[in-house]
Short mmCIF file of C-alpha atoms and ligand atoms in Angstrom, two decimals:
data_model
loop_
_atom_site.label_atom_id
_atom_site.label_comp_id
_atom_site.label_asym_id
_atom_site.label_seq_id
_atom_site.Cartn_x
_atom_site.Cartn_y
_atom_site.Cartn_z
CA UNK A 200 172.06 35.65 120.04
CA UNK A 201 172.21 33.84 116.75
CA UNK A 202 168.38 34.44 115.47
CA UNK A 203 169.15 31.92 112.24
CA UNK A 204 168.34 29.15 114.25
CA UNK A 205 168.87 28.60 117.72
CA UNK A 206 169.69 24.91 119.52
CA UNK A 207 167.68 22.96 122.16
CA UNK A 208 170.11 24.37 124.41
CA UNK A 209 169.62 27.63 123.74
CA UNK A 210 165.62 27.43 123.63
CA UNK A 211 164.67 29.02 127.43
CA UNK A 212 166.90 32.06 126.78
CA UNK A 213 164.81 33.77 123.60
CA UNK A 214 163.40 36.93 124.39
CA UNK A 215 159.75 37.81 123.18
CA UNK A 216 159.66 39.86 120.11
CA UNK A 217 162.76 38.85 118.81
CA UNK A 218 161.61 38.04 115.20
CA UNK A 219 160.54 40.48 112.76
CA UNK A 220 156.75 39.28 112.39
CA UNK A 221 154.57 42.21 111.17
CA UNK A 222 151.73 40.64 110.82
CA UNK A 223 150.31 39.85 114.72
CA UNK A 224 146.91 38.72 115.04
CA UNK A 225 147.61 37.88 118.75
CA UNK A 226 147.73 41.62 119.68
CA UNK A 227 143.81 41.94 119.05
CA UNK A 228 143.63 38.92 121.67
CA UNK A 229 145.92 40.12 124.45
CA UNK A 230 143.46 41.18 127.38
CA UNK A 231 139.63 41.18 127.97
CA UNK A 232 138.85 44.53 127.23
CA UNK A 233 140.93 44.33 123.53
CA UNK A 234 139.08 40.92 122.79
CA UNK A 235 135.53 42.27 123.83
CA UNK A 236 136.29 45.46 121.56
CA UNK A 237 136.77 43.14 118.53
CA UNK A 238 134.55 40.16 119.62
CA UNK A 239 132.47 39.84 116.00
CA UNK A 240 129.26 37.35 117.15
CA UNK A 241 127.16 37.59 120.40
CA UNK A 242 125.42 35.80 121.95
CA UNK A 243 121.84 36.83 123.98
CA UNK A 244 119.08 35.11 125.37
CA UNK A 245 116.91 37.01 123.03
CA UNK A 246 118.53 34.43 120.12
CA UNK A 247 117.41 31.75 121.90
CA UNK A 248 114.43 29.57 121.33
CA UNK A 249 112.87 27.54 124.15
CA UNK A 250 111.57 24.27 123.21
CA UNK A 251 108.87 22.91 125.51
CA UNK A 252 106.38 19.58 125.06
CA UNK A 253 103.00 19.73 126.62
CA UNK A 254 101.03 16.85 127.38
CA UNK A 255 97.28 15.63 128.82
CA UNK A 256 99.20 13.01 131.52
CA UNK A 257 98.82 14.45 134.82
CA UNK A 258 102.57 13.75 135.61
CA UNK A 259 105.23 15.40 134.54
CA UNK A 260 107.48 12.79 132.24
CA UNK A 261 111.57 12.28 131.86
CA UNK A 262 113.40 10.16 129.61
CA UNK A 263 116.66 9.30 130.58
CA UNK A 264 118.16 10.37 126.69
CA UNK A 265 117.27 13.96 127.23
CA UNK A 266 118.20 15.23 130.73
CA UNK A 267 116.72 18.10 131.66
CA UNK A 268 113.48 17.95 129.49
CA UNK A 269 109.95 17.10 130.27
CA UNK A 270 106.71 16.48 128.97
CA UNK A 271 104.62 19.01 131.01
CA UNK A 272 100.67 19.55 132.34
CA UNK A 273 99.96 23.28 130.59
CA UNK A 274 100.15 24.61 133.84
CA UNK A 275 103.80 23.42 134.54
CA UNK A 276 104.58 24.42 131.09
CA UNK A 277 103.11 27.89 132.07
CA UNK A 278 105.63 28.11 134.96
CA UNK A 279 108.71 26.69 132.84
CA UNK A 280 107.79 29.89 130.36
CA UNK A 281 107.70 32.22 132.93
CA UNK A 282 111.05 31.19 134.22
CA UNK A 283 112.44 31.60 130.79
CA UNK A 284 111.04 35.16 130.60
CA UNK A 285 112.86 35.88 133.66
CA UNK A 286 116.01 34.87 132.25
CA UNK A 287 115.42 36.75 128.80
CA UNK A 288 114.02 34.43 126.74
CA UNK A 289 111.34 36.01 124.70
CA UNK A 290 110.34 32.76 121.98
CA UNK A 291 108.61 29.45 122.83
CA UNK A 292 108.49 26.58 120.34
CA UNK A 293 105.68 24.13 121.24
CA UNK A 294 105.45 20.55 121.02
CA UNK A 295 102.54 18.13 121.97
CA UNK A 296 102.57 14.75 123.44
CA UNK A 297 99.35 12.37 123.48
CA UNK A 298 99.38 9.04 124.51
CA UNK A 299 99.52 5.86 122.38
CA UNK A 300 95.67 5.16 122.73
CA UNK A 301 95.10 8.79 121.24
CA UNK A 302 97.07 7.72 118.10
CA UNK A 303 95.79 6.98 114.36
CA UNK A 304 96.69 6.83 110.70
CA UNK A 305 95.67 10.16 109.71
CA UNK A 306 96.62 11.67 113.27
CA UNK A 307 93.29 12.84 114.34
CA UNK A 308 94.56 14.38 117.78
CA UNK A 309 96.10 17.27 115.73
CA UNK A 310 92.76 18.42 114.26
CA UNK A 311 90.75 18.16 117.26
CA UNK A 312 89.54 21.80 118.00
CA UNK A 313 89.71 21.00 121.98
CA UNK A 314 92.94 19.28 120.87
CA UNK A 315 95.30 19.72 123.46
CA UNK A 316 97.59 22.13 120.49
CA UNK A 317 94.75 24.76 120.64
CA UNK A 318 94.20 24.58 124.13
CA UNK A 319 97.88 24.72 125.52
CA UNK A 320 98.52 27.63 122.87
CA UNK A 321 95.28 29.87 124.30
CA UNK A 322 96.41 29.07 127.86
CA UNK A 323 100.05 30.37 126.94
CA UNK A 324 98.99 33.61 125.08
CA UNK A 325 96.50 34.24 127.61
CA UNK A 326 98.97 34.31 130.15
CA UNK A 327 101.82 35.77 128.20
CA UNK A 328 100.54 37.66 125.22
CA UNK A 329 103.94 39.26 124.72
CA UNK A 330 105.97 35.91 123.93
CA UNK A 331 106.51 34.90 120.45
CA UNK A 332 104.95 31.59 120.48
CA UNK A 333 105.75 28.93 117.89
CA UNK A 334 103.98 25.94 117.13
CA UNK A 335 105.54 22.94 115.13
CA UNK A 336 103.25 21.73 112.42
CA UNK A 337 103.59 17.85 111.71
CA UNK A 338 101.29 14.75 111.93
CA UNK A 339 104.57 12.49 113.83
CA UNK A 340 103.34 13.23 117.34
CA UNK A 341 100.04 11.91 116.72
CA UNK A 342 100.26 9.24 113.97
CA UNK A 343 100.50 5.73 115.13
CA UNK A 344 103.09 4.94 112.15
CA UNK A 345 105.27 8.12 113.38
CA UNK A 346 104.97 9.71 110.13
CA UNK A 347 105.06 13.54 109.72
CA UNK A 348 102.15 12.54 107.12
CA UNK A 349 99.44 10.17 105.76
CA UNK A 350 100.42 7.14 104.27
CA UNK A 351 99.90 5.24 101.64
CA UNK A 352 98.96 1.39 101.26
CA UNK A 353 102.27 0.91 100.63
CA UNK A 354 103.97 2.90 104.26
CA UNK A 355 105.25 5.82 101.43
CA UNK A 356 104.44 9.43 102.88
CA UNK A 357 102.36 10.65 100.74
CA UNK A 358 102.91 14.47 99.74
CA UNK A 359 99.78 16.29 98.75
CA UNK A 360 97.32 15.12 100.79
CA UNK A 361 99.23 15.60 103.86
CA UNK A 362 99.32 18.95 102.93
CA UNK A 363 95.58 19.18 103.52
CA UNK A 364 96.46 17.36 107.14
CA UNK A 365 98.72 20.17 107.60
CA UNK A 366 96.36 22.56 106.94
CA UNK A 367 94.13 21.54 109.17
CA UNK A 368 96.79 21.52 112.18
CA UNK A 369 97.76 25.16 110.83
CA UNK A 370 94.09 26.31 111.46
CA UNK A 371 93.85 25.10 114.78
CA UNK A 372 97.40 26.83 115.76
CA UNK A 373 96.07 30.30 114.08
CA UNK A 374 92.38 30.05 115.21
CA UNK A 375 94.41 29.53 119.07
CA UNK A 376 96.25 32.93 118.49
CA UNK A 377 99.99 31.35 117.83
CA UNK A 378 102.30 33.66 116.25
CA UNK A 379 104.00 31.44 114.09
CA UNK A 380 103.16 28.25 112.63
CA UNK A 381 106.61 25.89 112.09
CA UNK A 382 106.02 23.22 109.53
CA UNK A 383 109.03 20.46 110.31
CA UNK A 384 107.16 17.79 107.66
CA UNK A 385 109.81 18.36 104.15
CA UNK A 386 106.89 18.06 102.27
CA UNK A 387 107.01 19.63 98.46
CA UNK A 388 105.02 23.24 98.39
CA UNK A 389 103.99 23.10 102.03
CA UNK A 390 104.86 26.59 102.23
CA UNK A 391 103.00 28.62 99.72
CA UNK A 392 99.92 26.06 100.42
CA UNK A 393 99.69 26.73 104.31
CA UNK A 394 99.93 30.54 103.13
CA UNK A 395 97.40 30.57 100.72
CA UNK A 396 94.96 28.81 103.56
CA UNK A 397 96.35 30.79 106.35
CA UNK A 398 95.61 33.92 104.34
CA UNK A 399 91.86 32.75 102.86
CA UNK A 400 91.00 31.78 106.59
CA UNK A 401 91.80 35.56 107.74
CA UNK A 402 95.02 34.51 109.42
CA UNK A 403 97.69 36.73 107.20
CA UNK A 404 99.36 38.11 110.38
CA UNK A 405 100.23 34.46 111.17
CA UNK A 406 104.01 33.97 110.44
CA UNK A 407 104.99 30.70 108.89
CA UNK A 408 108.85 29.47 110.14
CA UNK A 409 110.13 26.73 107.74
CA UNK A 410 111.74 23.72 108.43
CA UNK A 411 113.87 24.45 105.21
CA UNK A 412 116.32 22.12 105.33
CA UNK A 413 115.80 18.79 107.57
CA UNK A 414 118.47 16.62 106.99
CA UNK A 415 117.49 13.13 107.46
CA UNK A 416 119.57 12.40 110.86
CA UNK A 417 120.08 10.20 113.52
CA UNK A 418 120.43 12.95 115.90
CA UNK A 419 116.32 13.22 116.71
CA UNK A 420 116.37 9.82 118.39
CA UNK A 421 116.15 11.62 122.05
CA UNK A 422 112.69 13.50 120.92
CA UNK A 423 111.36 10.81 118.64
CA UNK A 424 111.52 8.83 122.33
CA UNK A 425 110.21 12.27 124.21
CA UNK A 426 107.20 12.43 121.91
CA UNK A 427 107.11 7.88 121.22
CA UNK A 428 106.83 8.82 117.84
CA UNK A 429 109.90 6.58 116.69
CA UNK A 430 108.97 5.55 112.84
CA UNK A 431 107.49 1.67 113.37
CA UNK A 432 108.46 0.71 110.31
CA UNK A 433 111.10 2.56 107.43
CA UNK A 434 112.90 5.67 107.83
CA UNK A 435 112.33 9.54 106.77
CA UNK A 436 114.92 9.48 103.86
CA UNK A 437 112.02 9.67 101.50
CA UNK A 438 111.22 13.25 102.47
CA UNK A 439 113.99 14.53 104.63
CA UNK A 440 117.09 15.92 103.23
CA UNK A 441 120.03 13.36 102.16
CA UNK A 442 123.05 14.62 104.88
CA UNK A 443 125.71 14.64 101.33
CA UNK A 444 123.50 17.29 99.85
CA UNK A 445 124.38 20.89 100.10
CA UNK A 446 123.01 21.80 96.62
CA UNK A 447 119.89 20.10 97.26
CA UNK A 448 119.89 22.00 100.73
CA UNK A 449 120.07 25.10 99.47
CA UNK A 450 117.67 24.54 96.82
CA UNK A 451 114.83 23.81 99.75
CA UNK A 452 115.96 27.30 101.51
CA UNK A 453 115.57 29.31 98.22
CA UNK A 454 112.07 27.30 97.04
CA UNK A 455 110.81 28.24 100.90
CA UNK A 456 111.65 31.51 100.19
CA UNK A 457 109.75 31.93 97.16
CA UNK A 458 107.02 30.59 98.91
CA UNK A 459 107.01 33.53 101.17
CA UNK A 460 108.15 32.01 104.48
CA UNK A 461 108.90 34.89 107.17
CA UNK A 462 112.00 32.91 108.42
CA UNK A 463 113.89 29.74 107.75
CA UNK A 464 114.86 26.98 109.81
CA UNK A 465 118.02 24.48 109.23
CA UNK A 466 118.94 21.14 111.29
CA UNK A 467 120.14 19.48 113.03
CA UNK A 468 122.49 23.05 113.68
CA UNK A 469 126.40 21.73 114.43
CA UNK A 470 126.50 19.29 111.54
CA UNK A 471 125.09 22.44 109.21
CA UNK A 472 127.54 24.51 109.94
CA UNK A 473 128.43 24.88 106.21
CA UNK A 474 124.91 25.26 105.03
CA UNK A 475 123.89 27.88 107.15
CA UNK A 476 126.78 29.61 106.43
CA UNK A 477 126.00 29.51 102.72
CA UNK A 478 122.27 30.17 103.13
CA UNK A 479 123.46 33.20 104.81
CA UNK A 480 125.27 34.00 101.64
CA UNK A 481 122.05 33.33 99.54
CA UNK A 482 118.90 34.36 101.60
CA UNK A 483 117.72 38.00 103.00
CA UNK A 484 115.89 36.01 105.70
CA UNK A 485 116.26 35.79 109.16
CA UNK A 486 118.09 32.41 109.60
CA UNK A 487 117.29 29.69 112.71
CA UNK A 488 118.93 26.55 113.63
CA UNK A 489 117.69 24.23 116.15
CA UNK A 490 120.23 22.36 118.30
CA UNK A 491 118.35 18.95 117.82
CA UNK A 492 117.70 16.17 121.05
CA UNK A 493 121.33 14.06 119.88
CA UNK A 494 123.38 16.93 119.62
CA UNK A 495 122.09 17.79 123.38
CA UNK A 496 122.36 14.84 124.56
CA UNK A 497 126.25 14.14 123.63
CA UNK A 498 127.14 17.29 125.19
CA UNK A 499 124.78 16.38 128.31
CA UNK A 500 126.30 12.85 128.22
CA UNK A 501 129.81 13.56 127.78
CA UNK A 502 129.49 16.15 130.59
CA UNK A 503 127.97 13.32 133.10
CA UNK A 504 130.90 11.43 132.75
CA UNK A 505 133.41 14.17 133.74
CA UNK A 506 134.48 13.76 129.77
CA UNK A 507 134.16 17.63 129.30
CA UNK A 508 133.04 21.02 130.35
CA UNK A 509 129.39 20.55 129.88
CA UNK A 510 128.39 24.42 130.27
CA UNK A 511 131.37 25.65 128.04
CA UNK A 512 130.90 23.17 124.83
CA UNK A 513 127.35 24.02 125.22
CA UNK A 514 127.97 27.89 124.44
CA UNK A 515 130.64 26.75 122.27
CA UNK A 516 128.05 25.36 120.29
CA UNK A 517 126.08 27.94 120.29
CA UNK A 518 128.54 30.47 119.47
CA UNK A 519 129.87 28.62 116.71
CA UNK A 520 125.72 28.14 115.53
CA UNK A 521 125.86 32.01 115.84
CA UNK A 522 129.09 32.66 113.76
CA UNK A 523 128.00 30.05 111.16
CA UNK A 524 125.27 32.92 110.15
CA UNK A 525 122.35 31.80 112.59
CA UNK A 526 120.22 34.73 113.91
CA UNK A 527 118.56 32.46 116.16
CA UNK A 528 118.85 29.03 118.11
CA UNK A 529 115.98 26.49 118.98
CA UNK A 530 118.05 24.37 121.75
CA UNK A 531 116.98 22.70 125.06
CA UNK A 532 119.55 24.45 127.00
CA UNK A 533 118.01 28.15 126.40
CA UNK A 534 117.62 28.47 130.31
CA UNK A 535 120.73 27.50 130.94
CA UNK A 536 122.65 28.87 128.46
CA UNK A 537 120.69 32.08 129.32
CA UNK A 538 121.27 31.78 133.07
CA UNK A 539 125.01 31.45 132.14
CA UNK A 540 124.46 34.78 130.27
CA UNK A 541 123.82 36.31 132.82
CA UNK A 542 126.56 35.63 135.00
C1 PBG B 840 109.06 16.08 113.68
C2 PBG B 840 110.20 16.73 114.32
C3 PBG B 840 111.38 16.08 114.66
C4 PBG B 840 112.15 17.03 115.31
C5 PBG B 840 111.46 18.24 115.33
N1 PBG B 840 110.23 18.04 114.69
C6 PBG B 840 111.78 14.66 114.52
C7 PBG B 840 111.77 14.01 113.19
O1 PBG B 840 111.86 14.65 112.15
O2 PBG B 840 111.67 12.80 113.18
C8 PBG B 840 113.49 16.76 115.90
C9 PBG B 840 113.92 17.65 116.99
C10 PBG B 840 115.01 17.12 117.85
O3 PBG B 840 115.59 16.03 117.61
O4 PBG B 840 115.32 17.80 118.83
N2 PBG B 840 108.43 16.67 112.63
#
């Protein structure tokens, strides 16, 4: 046979092997056992963070945007935890949901100390001590505005007062017995600040997990309707991360980590891919992404329609999160991705 260059015609005779390609990545791919051997990133329940949202209602509560998720009673969250230990999940991240009535300016229901934050973290440590339980620090679930701080006369977040809000929160979370506190606010010097109070309140064994880098996004639509704490007026671009910055992203990771945060946080996770990666490059510290509400729900929504594979571009994700440098993954879809782990 002519190897130059052979015609149409002559296309379904080639033999395999017939050029001389050194190079051949393909080998390293050619059965199971020789891609496991050379597989670089895994994937484990134990990197997986399981996001649940407690409430006072009686009832547990859906919204269509976010199949799957609920707000719970504690004691339903309590059983939704011990399914995810079963499946290997050893990390919690905790949200709270109160009612409209229960909202104010200053968001009051955070500071409460029979708030329902302190109570639902003492029932889950009581029951399971051994979880790593993480509580996000933010006034947006209980401000009537739906701002992660107080505001000004004018609607502008203002930044170092709401540190002092934040403070308070982070006392209630430590005094409960969390293990980490998870500040998702963006405000300037939130970090060292909680430490300094965390540490002058006897709480130094309390970790503190940054929300380094928040990119202002419209992927947290899904929870902002979970938790009704859609912004009634304006938008977060005032605090939040502008999505064209990676400078300015990195900037937040490395300022966070002068601060002395035990771990940093980046999200939403798929559209970050690039930053994580880099932050990887720059930081000593663990690294966590969280799989935000919108990037769930296209995956969830696509999959309803018969669009795509729902269970295998979820671990895509996921893997992809992994590779990018993440050590670990806040997403809605622990349990299942977990459960699929197992299998
Ligand atoms: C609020 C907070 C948000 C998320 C986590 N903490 C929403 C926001 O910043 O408006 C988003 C999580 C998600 O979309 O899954 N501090």
């Amino acid at each position: 046979m002519d190897h130059t260059f052979p015609s149409v015609a002559e296309l379904s005779m080639l033999e395999e092997g017939m050029l001389p390609i050194v190079r051949r990545p393909r080998r390293n791919r050619a059965t199971s056992s020789w891609r496991a051997l050379v597989q670089e990133t895994d994937l484990l329940p134990r990197h997986l963070i399981y996001p649940v949202f407690v409430t006072d209602e009686k009832k547990k509560q859906a919204i269509p945007s976010l199949r799957g998720v609920y707000r719970l009673p504690i004691a339903a969250v309590l059983k939704e935890i011990d399914e995810a230990i079963s499946l290997g999940i050893t990390s919690v991240n905790l949200f709270c949901y109160v009612p409209k009535e229960e909202k104010d300016a200053i968001g009051s229901a955070a500071y409460r100390e029979d708030g329902l934050l302190p109570r639902a973290i003492r029932a889950i440590k009581e029951r399971f001590p051994d979880v790593l339980l993480i509580a996000d620090i933010a006034l947006d679930p209980f401000t009537d505005h739906g701002f992660d701080g107080l505001i000004d006369a004018a609607g502008g977040v203002m930044n170092d007062p709401t540190l002092f809000a934040l403070a308070h929160m982070s006392l209630r979370a430590a005094e409960a017995g969390v293990d980490l506190i998870s500040p998702s606010d963006m405000m300037d010097g939130r970090i060292a600040f909680l430490r300094s109070i965390l540490d002058s309140h006897h709480f130094s064994h309390v970790g503190i997990l940054s929300y380094a880098v928040k990119f202002a996004s419209s992927l947290y639509a899904p929870f902002r309707d979970l938790l009704g704490s859609t912004v009634r007026k304006g938008n977060k671009k005032s605090f939040q991360v502008n999505p064209l910055n990676a400078r300015e992203a990195l900037l937040e990771c490395a300022i966070d980590e002068q601060e002395a945060a035990d771990m940093i946080l980046i999200k939403p996770a798929l559209s970050s891919l690039d930053i994580i990666s880099r932050a990887r490059a720059h930081t000593l510290l663990p690294i966590g992404a969280y799989q935000v509400s919108g990037e769930y729900a296209m995956i969830e929504a696509a999959a309803e329609k018969g669009w795509l594979d729902g269970e295998k571009v979820l671990m895509e994700s996921l893997h992809a999160i992994r590779r990018a440098g993440a050590d670990f993954i806040i997403t809605y879809a622990a349990k299942r991705a977990a459960r699929l782990l197992q299998e």
